[in-house]
CSV table of C-alpha atoms in Angstrom, one decimal:
chain,number,residue,atom,x,y,z
A,182,MET,CA,6.5,19.7,-1.0
A,183,ARG,CA,6.6,16.1,-2.2
A,184,ILE,CA,9.9,14.4,-3.0
A,185,ILE,CA,10.4,11.0,-4.6
A,186,THR,CA,14.0,9.7,-4.5
A,187,ILE,CA,15.0,6.8,-6.7
A,188,SER,CA,18.1,4.8,-6.1
A,189,ARG,CA,18.8,2.1,-8.6
A,190,GLU,CA,21.1,-0.6,-9.9
A,191,PHE,CA,22.8,0.3,-13.1
A,192,GLY,CA,20.7,-0.9,-16.1
A,193,SER,CA,17.5,-1.5,-14.0
A,194,GLY,CA,15.5,1.2,-15.7
A,195,GLY,CA,15.4,3.4,-12.7
A,196,ARG,CA,16.1,6.6,-14.6
A,197,GLU,CA,13.4,5.9,-17.2
A,198,LEU,CA,11.0,5.0,-14.4
A,199,GLY,CA,11.8,8.3,-12.5
A,200,LYS,CA,11.4,10.4,-15.6
A,201,ARG,CA,8.1,8.8,-16.5
A,202,MET,CA,6.8,9.2,-12.9
A,203,ALA,CA,7.8,12.8,-12.9
A,204,ASP,CA,6.0,13.4,-16.2
A,205,LEU,CA,2.8,11.7,-15.0
A,206,LEU,CA,2.8,13.5,-11.7
A,207,HIS,CA,3.9,16.9,-13.1
A,208,PHE,CA,6.9,16.9,-10.7
A,209,ASP,CA,10.3,18.4,-11.5
A,210,TYR,CA,12.9,15.8,-12.5
A,211,TYR,CA,16.6,15.8,-11.6
A,212,ASP,CA,19.3,13.4,-12.5
A,213,ARG,CA,22.2,14.3,-14.7
A,214,GLU,CA,21.1,17.8,-14.3
A,215,ILE,CA,22.5,17.7,-10.8
A,216,ILE,CA,25.8,16.4,-12.0
A,217,GLY,CA,25.7,19.1,-14.6
A,218,ALA,CA,25.2,21.8,-12.1
A,219,VAL,CA,28.0,20.5,-9.9
A,220,ALA,CA,30.3,20.2,-12.9
A,221,ARG,CA,29.6,23.7,-14.1
A,222,GLY,CA,30.1,25.0,-10.5
A,223,ARG,CA,33.5,23.4,-10.5
A,224,GLY,CA,34.4,24.4,-14.1
A,225,LEU,CA,34.5,20.7,-15.1
A,226,ASN,CA,32.7,19.4,-18.1
A,227,GLU,CA,29.8,17.1,-17.5
A,228,TYR,CA,31.4,14.0,-18.9
A,229,TYR,CA,34.3,14.4,-16.5
A,230,ALA,CA,32.0,14.8,-13.6
A,231,GLU,CA,30.1,11.7,-14.4
A,232,HIS,CA,33.4,9.9,-14.9
A,233,ILE,CA,34.7,11.0,-11.5
A,234,LEU,CA,31.7,9.8,-9.6
A,235,GLU,CA,30.8,6.6,-11.3
A,236,ASN,CA,34.0,5.0,-12.4
A,237,HIS,CA,37.3,3.8,-11.1
A,238,GLY,CA,39.1,4.7,-8.0
A,239,TRP,CA,36.6,4.3,-5.2
A,240,GLN,CA,37.8,0.8,-4.4
A,241,ASN,CA,40.7,1.9,-2.3
A,242,PHE,CA,38.8,4.5,-0.5
A,243,PRO,CA,39.5,4.5,3.2
A,244,LEU,CA,36.0,4.0,4.8
A,245,THR,CA,37.1,5.8,7.9
A,246,PHE,CA,37.7,9.0,5.9
A,247,ARG,CA,35.6,11.1,8.3
A,248,SER,CA,38.3,11.1,10.9
A,249,SER,CA,41.1,11.2,8.4
A,250,PHE,CA,40.2,13.6,5.6
A,251,HIS,CA,43.8,14.9,5.6
A,252,THR,CA,45.2,11.4,4.9
A,253,LEU,CA,43.4,11.2,1.5
A,254,ASP,CA,45.5,11.5,-1.6
A,255,PRO,CA,44.5,14.4,-4.0
A,256,ARG,CA,42.3,12.2,-6.3
A,257,GLN,CA,40.4,10.8,-3.3
A,258,ARG,CA,40.0,14.2,-1.8
A,259,GLU,CA,38.7,15.5,-5.1
A,260,LYS,CA,36.0,12.8,-5.0
A,261,VAL,CA,34.9,13.6,-1.5
A,262,GLU,CA,34.8,17.3,-2.4
A,263,PHE,CA,32.7,16.3,-5.3
A,264,LEU,CA,30.2,14.4,-3.1
A,265,LEU,CA,30.0,17.3,-0.8
A,266,GLU,CA,29.4,19.7,-3.7
A,267,GLU,CA,26.7,17.4,-5.0
A,268,ARG,CA,25.1,17.3,-1.6
A,269,ARG,CA,24.9,21.1,-1.6
A,270,VAL,CA,23.2,21.0,-5.0
A,271,VAL,CA,20.6,18.4,-3.9
A,272,GLU,CA,19.9,20.6,-0.8
A,273,GLU,CA,19.5,23.7,-3.1
A,274,ILE,CA,17.0,21.8,-5.2
A,275,ALA,CA,15.0,20.8,-2.1
A,276,ALA,CA,15.1,24.4,-0.9
A,277,LEU,CA,13.2,25.4,-4.0
A,278,GLY,CA,10.2,23.8,-2.3
A,279,LYS,CA,8.8,22.2,-5.4
A,280,ASP,CA,7.5,18.7,-5.9
A,281,CYS,CA,10.3,16.6,-7.6
A,282,VAL,CA,11.7,13.3,-8.5
A,283,ILE,CA,15.5,12.9,-7.9
A,284,VAL,CA,17.2,9.9,-9.4
A,285,GLY,CA,20.4,8.8,-7.7
A,286,ARG,CA,22.8,11.2,-6.0
A,287,ASN,CA,22.0,9.7,-2.6
A,288,ALA,CA,19.2,12.2,-2.4
A,289,ASP,CA,17.2,9.8,-0.1
A,290,VAL,CA,20.0,10.2,2.5
A,291,ILE,CA,20.7,13.9,2.0
A,292,LEU,CA,17.0,14.8,2.2
A,293,ARG,CA,15.9,12.4,4.9
A,294,ASP,CA,14.4,15.2,7.0
A,295,LYS,CA,12.1,16.1,4.2
A,296,ASN,CA,10.5,12.6,4.4
A,297,PRO,CA,10.8,11.7,0.7
A,298,LEU,CA,9.2,8.6,-0.7
A,299,ARG,CA,12.3,6.4,-1.1
A,300,LEU,CA,12.3,3.9,-4.0
A,301,PHE,CA,15.0,1.5,-4.9
A,302,VAL,CA,14.9,0.0,-8.4
A,303,CYS,CA,16.6,-3.3,-9.2
A,304,ALA,CA,16.4,-6.1,-11.8
A,305,THR,CA,18.0,-9.4,-12.5
A,306,GLU,CA,21.3,-9.4,-14.3
A,307,SER,CA,19.9,-10.9,-17.4
A,308,ALA,CA,17.2,-8.2,-17.6
A,309,LYS,CA,19.8,-5.5,-17.0
A,310,LEU,CA,22.0,-6.9,-19.6
A,311,ARG,CA,19.1,-6.9,-22.1
A,312,ARG,CA,18.3,-3.3,-21.3
A,313,CYS,CA,21.9,-2.2,-21.7
A,314,ARG,CA,22.2,-4.0,-25.0
A,315,GLU,CA,19.1,-2.2,-26.3
A,316,ARG,CA,20.4,1.2,-25.3
A,317,ALA,CA,24.1,1.1,-25.9
A,318,PRO,CA,25.2,2.8,-29.1
A,319,GLU,CA,26.6,0.3,-31.6
A,320,ASP,CA,30.1,1.6,-31.3
A,321,GLU,CA,30.2,1.3,-27.5
A,322,ARG,CA,29.1,-2.3,-27.3
A,323,LEU,CA,30.9,-4.5,-24.8
A,324,SER,CA,30.8,-8.2,-24.5
A,325,ASP,CA,28.3,-9.6,-22.0
A,326,LYS,CA,31.1,-10.3,-19.7
A,327,GLY,CA,32.5,-6.8,-20.0
A,328,MET,CA,29.0,-5.3,-19.6
A,329,LEU,CA,28.4,-7.2,-16.4
A,330,ARG,CA,31.7,-6.2,-15.1
A,331,LYS,CA,30.9,-2.5,-15.8
A,332,MET,CA,27.5,-2.9,-14.1
A,333,ARG,CA,28.9,-4.4,-11.0
A,334,GLU,CA,31.6,-1.9,-10.8
A,335,ILE,CA,29.2,1.1,-11.1
A,336,ASP,CA,26.9,-0.4,-8.5
A,337,LYS,CA,29.8,-1.1,-6.2
A,338,ASN,CA,30.9,2.5,-6.5
A,339,ARG,CA,27.4,3.7,-5.7
A,340,ALA,CA,27.4,1.5,-2.6
A,341,ILE,CA,30.7,2.9,-1.5
A,342,ALA,CA,29.6,6.5,-2.0
A,343,ARG,CA,26.4,5.8,0.0
A,344,GLY,CA,28.5,4.2,2.7
A,345,ILE,CA,30.6,7.3,2.9
A,346,LEU,CA,27.6,9.6,3.2
A,347,CYS,CA,25.6,7.7,5.7
A,348,GLY,CA,27.1,4.3,6.7
A,349,GLU,CA,24.0,2.4,5.6
A,350,PRO,CA,24.2,-0.4,3.1
A,351,TRP,CA,23.0,0.4,-0.4
A,352,GLY,CA,20.0,-1.5,-1.6
A,353,ASP,CA,19.1,-2.8,1.9
A,354,ARG,CA,15.3,-3.2,2.3
A,355,GLN,CA,15.3,-1.4,5.6
A,356,SER,CA,16.4,1.8,4.0
A,357,TYR,CA,13.6,2.3,1.4
A,358,HIS,CA,9.8,2.4,1.3
A,359,LEU,CA,9.7,0.2,-1.7
A,360,ILE,CA,12.1,-1.9,-3.7
A,361,VAL,CA,10.9,-2.5,-7.2
A,362,ASN,CA,12.2,-5.3,-9.4
A,363,THR,CA,11.6,-4.2,-13.0
A,364,SER,CA,12.6,-7.5,-14.6
A,365,ASP,CA,9.1,-8.7,-15.4
A,366,TRP,CA,7.5,-5.3,-16.1
A,367,ASP,CA,6.8,-2.9,-18.8
A,368,ILE,CA,8.4,0.3,-17.4
A,369,LYS,CA,5.7,2.5,-18.8
A,370,GLN,CA,3.0,0.6,-17.0
A,371,LEU,CA,5.1,0.3,-13.9
A,372,ALA,CA,5.6,4.1,-13.8
A,373,ALA,CA,1.8,4.7,-14.0
A,374,SER,CA,1.2,2.2,-11.1
A,375,LEU,CA,4.0,3.8,-9.0
A,376,ALA,CA,2.8,7.3,-9.7
A,377,GLU,CA,-0.7,6.3,-8.3
A,378,PHE,CA,1.1,4.6,-5.4
A,379,ALA,CA,3.0,7.8,-4.7
A,380,LEU,CA,-0.1,9.9,-4.7
A,381,CYS,CA,-1.7,7.6,-2.2
A,382,ARG,CA,1.4,7.9,0.0
A,383,PHE,CA,1.4,11.7,-0.1
A,384,GLY,CA,-2.3,11.9,0.3
A,385,GLY,CA,-3.5,15.5,0.6
A,386,GLU,CA,0.1,16.8,1.2
A,387,LYS,CA,1.3,19.6,-1.0
B,160,MET,CA,-6.1,-17.2,-12.3
B,161,ARG,CA,-4.3,-14.4,-10.5
B,162,ILE,CA,-2.1,-15.3,-7.5
B,163,ILE,CA,-0.4,-12.9,-5.1
B,164,THR,CA,2.2,-14.4,-2.7
B,165,ILE,CA,3.3,-12.5,0.3
B,166,SER,CA,6.5,-13.4,2.1
B,167,ARG,CA,7.2,-11.4,5.2
B,168,GLU,CA,9.3,-10.7,8.2
B,169,PHE,CA,7.7,-11.6,11.5
B,170,GLY,CA,5.9,-8.6,12.9
B,171,SER,CA,6.0,-6.5,9.7
B,172,GLY,CA,2.2,-6.6,9.1
B,173,GLY,CA,2.4,-8.9,6.1
B,174,ARG,CA,-0.5,-11.0,7.2
B,175,GLU,CA,-2.8,-8.0,7.7
B,176,LEU,CA,-1.7,-6.5,4.4
B,177,GLY,CA,-2.5,-9.8,2.6
B,178,LYS,CA,-5.9,-10.2,4.2
B,179,ARG,CA,-6.8,-6.6,3.4
B,180,MET,CA,-5.7,-6.9,-0.2
B,181,ALA,CA,-7.6,-10.2,-0.6
B,182,ASP,CA,-10.8,-8.5,0.8
B,183,LEU,CA,-10.4,-5.5,-1.5
B,184,LEU,CA,-9.7,-7.6,-4.6
B,185,HIS,CA,-12.3,-10.3,-3.7
B,186,PHE,CA,-9.6,-12.9,-3.9
B,187,ASP,CA,-9.5,-16.0,-1.7
B,188,TYR,CA,-7.1,-15.7,1.2
B,189,TYR,CA,-4.8,-18.4,2.6
B,190,ASP,CA,-2.4,-18.4,5.5
B,191,ARG,CA,-2.8,-20.4,8.7
B,192,GLU,CA,-5.6,-22.1,6.9
B,193,ILE,CA,-3.0,-24.0,4.9
B,194,ILE,CA,-1.1,-24.9,8.1
B,195,GLY,CA,-4.5,-26.1,9.4
B,196,ALA,CA,-5.2,-28.3,6.5
B,197,VAL,CA,-1.7,-29.8,6.6
B,198,ALA,CA,-2.1,-30.4,10.3
B,199,ARG,CA,-5.4,-32.0,9.9
B,200,GLY,CA,-4.1,-34.2,7.1
B,201,ARG,CA,-1.4,-35.4,9.5
B,202,GLY,CA,-3.6,-35.7,12.5
B,203,LEU,CA,-1.7,-33.0,14.3
B,204,ASN,CA,-3.3,-30.1,16.0
B,205,GLU,CA,-2.8,-26.7,14.4
B,206,TYR,CA,-0.7,-25.2,17.2
B,207,TYR,CA,1.7,-28.0,17.0
B,208,ALA,CA,2.0,-27.6,13.2
B,209,GLU,CA,2.8,-23.9,13.6
B,210,HIS,CA,5.3,-24.8,16.3
B,211,ILE,CA,7.1,-27.4,14.1
B,212,LEU,CA,7.6,-25.0,11.2
B,213,GLU,CA,8.3,-21.7,12.9
B,214,ASN,CA,10.2,-22.5,16.0
B,215,HIS,CA,13.3,-24.2,17.3
B,216,GLY,CA,15.3,-26.9,15.7
B,217,TRP,CA,16.0,-25.7,12.2
B,218,GLN,CA,19.3,-24.3,13.1
B,219,ASN,CA,21.2,-27.5,12.8
B,220,PHE,CA,19.6,-28.5,9.7
B,221,PRO,CA,22.0,-29.9,7.1
B,222,LEU,CA,21.6,-27.7,4.1
B,223,THR,CA,22.6,-30.5,1.8
B,224,PHE,CA,19.6,-32.5,2.8
B,225,ARG,CA,18.5,-33.2,-0.7
B,226,SER,CA,21.3,-35.7,-1.2
B,227,SER,CA,21.2,-37.1,2.3
B,228,PHE,CA,17.6,-37.4,3.4
B,229,HIS,CA,18.3,-40.7,5.1
B,230,THR,CA,20.9,-39.0,7.3
B,231,LEU,CA,18.3,-36.8,9.0
B,232,ASP,CA,17.3,-37.5,12.5
B,233,PRO,CA,13.6,-38.3,13.1
B,234,ARG,CA,12.7,-34.7,14.2
B,235,GLN,CA,14.5,-33.2,11.2
B,236,ARG,CA,12.8,-35.7,8.9
B,237,GLU,CA,9.4,-34.8,10.4
B,238,LYS,CA,10.1,-31.1,9.4
B,239,VAL,CA,11.0,-32.0,5.9
B,240,GLU,CA,7.9,-34.2,5.5
B,241,PHE,CA,5.9,-31.3,6.9
B,242,LEU,CA,7.4,-28.9,4.3
B,243,LEU,CA,6.6,-31.4,1.5
B,244,GLU,CA,3.0,-31.9,2.8
B,245,GLU,CA,2.6,-28.1,3.0
B,246,ARG,CA,3.8,-27.9,-0.6
B,247,ARG,CA,1.2,-30.4,-1.7
B,248,VAL,CA,-1.5,-28.3,0.0
B,249,VAL,CA,-0.3,-25.1,-1.7
B,250,GLU,CA,-0.4,-26.9,-5.1
B,251,GLU,CA,-3.9,-28.1,-4.4
B,252,ILE,CA,-5.0,-24.6,-3.7
B,253,ALA,CA,-3.5,-23.3,-6.9
B,254,ALA,CA,-5.2,-26.3,-8.7
B,255,LEU,CA,-8.6,-24.8,-7.7
B,256,GLY,CA,-7.8,-22.1,-10.3
B,257,LYS,CA,-9.2,-19.3,-8.3
B,258,ASP,CA,-7.7,-15.8,-7.7
B,259,CYS,CA,-6.0,-15.8,-4.3
B,260,VAL,CA,-3.6,-14.3,-1.9
B,261,ILE,CA,-1.3,-16.7,-0.1
B,262,VAL,CA,0.7,-15.4,2.9
B,263,GLY,CA,3.9,-17.3,3.7
B,264,ARG,CA,4.4,-21.0,3.1
B,265,ASN,CA,7.0,-20.3,0.4
B,266,ALA,CA,4.1,-20.2,-2.1
B,267,ASP,CA,6.1,-17.8,-4.3
B,268,VAL,CA,8.6,-20.6,-4.9
B,269,ILE,CA,6.2,-23.5,-5.0
B,270,LEU,CA,3.9,-21.7,-7.6
B,271,ARG,CA,6.6,-20.0,-9.6
B,272,ASP,CA,5.3,-21.5,-12.9
B,273,LYS,CA,1.9,-19.8,-12.2
B,274,ASN,CA,3.7,-16.5,-12.4
B,275,PRO,CA,2.3,-15.0,-9.2
B,276,LEU,CA,2.8,-11.4,-8.1
B,277,ARG,CA,5.5,-11.9,-5.5
B,278,LEU,CA,5.6,-9.4,-2.6
B,279,PHE,CA,7.9,-9.3,0.4
B,280,VAL,CA,6.9,-7.3,3.4
B,281,CYS,CA,9.5,-5.9,5.9
B,282,ALA,CA,9.8,-3.2,8.5
B,283,THR,CA,12.4,-1.8,10.8
B,284,GLU,CA,12.9,-3.6,14.1
B,285,SER,CA,11.4,-0.7,16.1
B,286,ALA,CA,8.3,-0.8,13.9
B,287,LYS,CA,8.0,-4.5,14.2
B,288,LEU,CA,8.5,-4.4,18.0
B,289,ARG,CA,5.7,-1.7,18.2
B,290,ARG,CA,3.4,-3.8,16.2
B,291,CYS,CA,4.1,-7.0,18.2
B,292,ARG,CA,3.5,-5.1,21.4
B,293,GLU,CA,0.2,-3.8,20.3
B,294,ARG,CA,-0.9,-7.3,19.3
B,295,ALA,CA,0.5,-9.6,21.9
B,296,PRO,CA,-2.0,-10.7,24.5
B,297,GLU,CA,-1.2,-9.2,27.9
B,298,ASP,CA,-0.1,-12.6,29.4
B,299,GLU,CA,2.3,-13.4,26.6
B,300,ARG,CA,4.3,-10.2,26.7
B,301,LEU,CA,8.0,-10.7,26.4
B,302,SER,CA,10.7,-8.1,27.2
B,303,ASP,CA,11.8,-6.1,24.1
B,304,LYS,CA,15.0,-8.1,24.1
B,305,GLY,CA,13.0,-11.4,24.2
B,306,MET,CA,10.6,-10.2,21.5
B,307,LEU,CA,13.5,-9.3,19.2
B,308,ARG,CA,15.1,-12.6,19.8
B,309,LYS,CA,11.9,-14.4,18.9
B,310,MET,CA,11.4,-12.3,15.8
B,311,ARG,CA,14.9,-13.0,14.6
B,312,GLU,CA,14.6,-16.7,15.3
B,313,ILE,CA,11.3,-17.0,13.4
B,314,ASP,CA,12.7,-15.1,10.4
B,315,LYS,CA,15.9,-17.2,10.5
B,316,ASN,CA,13.8,-20.3,10.4
B,317,ARG,CA,11.8,-19.0,7.5
B,318,ALA,CA,15.0,-18.3,5.7
B,319,ILE,CA,16.2,-21.8,6.3
B,320,ALA,CA,13.0,-23.3,5.1
B,321,ARG,CA,13.2,-21.3,1.9
B,322,GLY,CA,16.8,-22.3,1.4
B,323,ILE,CA,15.8,-25.9,1.7
B,324,LEU,CA,13.0,-25.6,-0.9
B,325,CYS,CA,14.8,-23.5,-3.5
B,326,GLY,CA,18.3,-22.5,-2.5
B,327,GLU,CA,17.5,-18.8,-2.9
B,328,PRO,CA,18.1,-16.3,-0.1
B,329,TRP,CA,15.0,-15.2,1.7
B,330,GLY,CA,14.1,-11.5,1.4
B,331,ASP,CA,16.6,-10.9,-1.5
B,332,ARG,CA,15.4,-8.2,-3.8
B,333,GLN,CA,16.1,-10.3,-6.9
B,334,SER,CA,13.4,-12.8,-5.9
B,335,TYR,CA,10.4,-10.6,-5.6
B,336,HIS,CA,8.5,-8.1,-7.7
B,337,LEU,CA,8.1,-5.7,-4.9
B,338,ILE,CA,9.6,-5.3,-1.4
B,339,VAL,CA,7.4,-3.2,0.8
B,340,ASN,CA,8.7,-1.6,4.0
B,341,THR,CA,5.6,-1.0,6.2
B,342,SER,CA,7.4,1.1,8.9
B,343,ASP,CA,6.1,4.5,7.8
B,344,TRP,CA,2.7,3.4,6.4
B,345,ASP,CA,-0.8,2.9,7.5
B,346,ILE,CA,-1.4,-0.8,6.5
B,347,LYS,CA,-5.0,-0.1,5.5
B,348,GLN,CA,-3.9,2.6,3.1
B,349,LEU,CA,-1.0,0.6,1.9
B,350,ALA,CA,-3.3,-2.4,1.1
B,351,ALA,CA,-5.5,-0.2,-1.0
B,352,SER,CA,-2.5,1.1,-3.0
B,353,LEU,CA,-1.0,-2.3,-3.5
B,354,ALA,CA,-4.4,-3.8,-4.5
B,355,GLU,CA,-4.5,-1.2,-7.3
B,356,PHE,CA,-0.9,-1.9,-8.1
B,357,ALA,CA,-1.7,-5.6,-8.4
B,358,LEU,CA,-4.6,-5.0,-10.7
B,359,CYS,CA,-2.3,-3.0,-13.0
B,360,ARG,CA,0.1,-5.9,-13.0
B,361,PHE,CA,-2.4,-8.5,-13.9
B,362,GLY,CA,-4.1,-6.2,-16.5
B,363,GLY,CA,-6.9,-8.0,-18.3
B,364,GLU,CA,-5.8,-11.4,-17.0
B,365,LYS,CA,-8.5,-13.6,-15.4
């Protein structure tokens, strides 16, 4: 089984990159699907699940929660339960034993013993802003300042969630095989190069 | 002209990676050669040149030197002159107009307008330690602790030199196209993958 995990800064194109790599490699692809499964398992709708994990409210999270789960307020406890549920789903996916690309969800940490190829995708703020502008529906357009604030907040929340799971800093070069900066690249071409690269990494492994 | 610049942590295998990539791509290769040329230009021997740039004495360097070059003491001034001389040599190499790989020497910063493929090579401390152990001559063997101290010091000096040249943090993911962590890889195989990757990047460019 070959697993590629993709962690990414919001707006860096990590999701598109992962989807394209999965298509090229004929690997299964997981991303919002995981969130969806978690949400359905908890009887929540998908939007709410996304909202819980990527938006407000992590900031005041006690980083020592491991030893003080009972001190969390109900909303915080809901988040931790959500992370744990999500972890179970990621483990279930891995247990299927099929080659796959998993975007986000701290899969690199959760599946460390499966030795995944761990990618982190980043870009400059101007490149991410451009990308978000191109993709945001007309009626959801924020100002540049608002968009940057949203980006930073989402990334900060991702960093906090990672910290809770494994204590390692998010986006640190020691934690990934490859950090790819998409700012100067065509994502389609980059996906093809990285797919080749991944095949080299996995060699004859199946 | 296609240029690949390789910045690296001490002991990460960046130099071997660069040499192998240059061989595979039939690119010219520069590394200590540059130091050598600088040293010869200044009538210094090569060992001394390496020593000046990568060892003790940067720590107290005033980071605002640009506006206060005249306040530097003679040894500090010698270092800055050395960096500037080195920059001239890197620029001369680029002026030859030939495809090349340049390891270290802040070539990614110096040649930014030539749009090089910018790689940064890192590894975990345990992997770097293992690598240094394998390569150090018997009579130069330090304790693990001593080796780690040397590693960190050299990297710190590289970070300071970069800061002086461009003000950007060294090893920051925003500054490179790709950060490669060599810890889990065979460098020979990695070089082949990255050479392919580089060719994709440059496309039809000559």
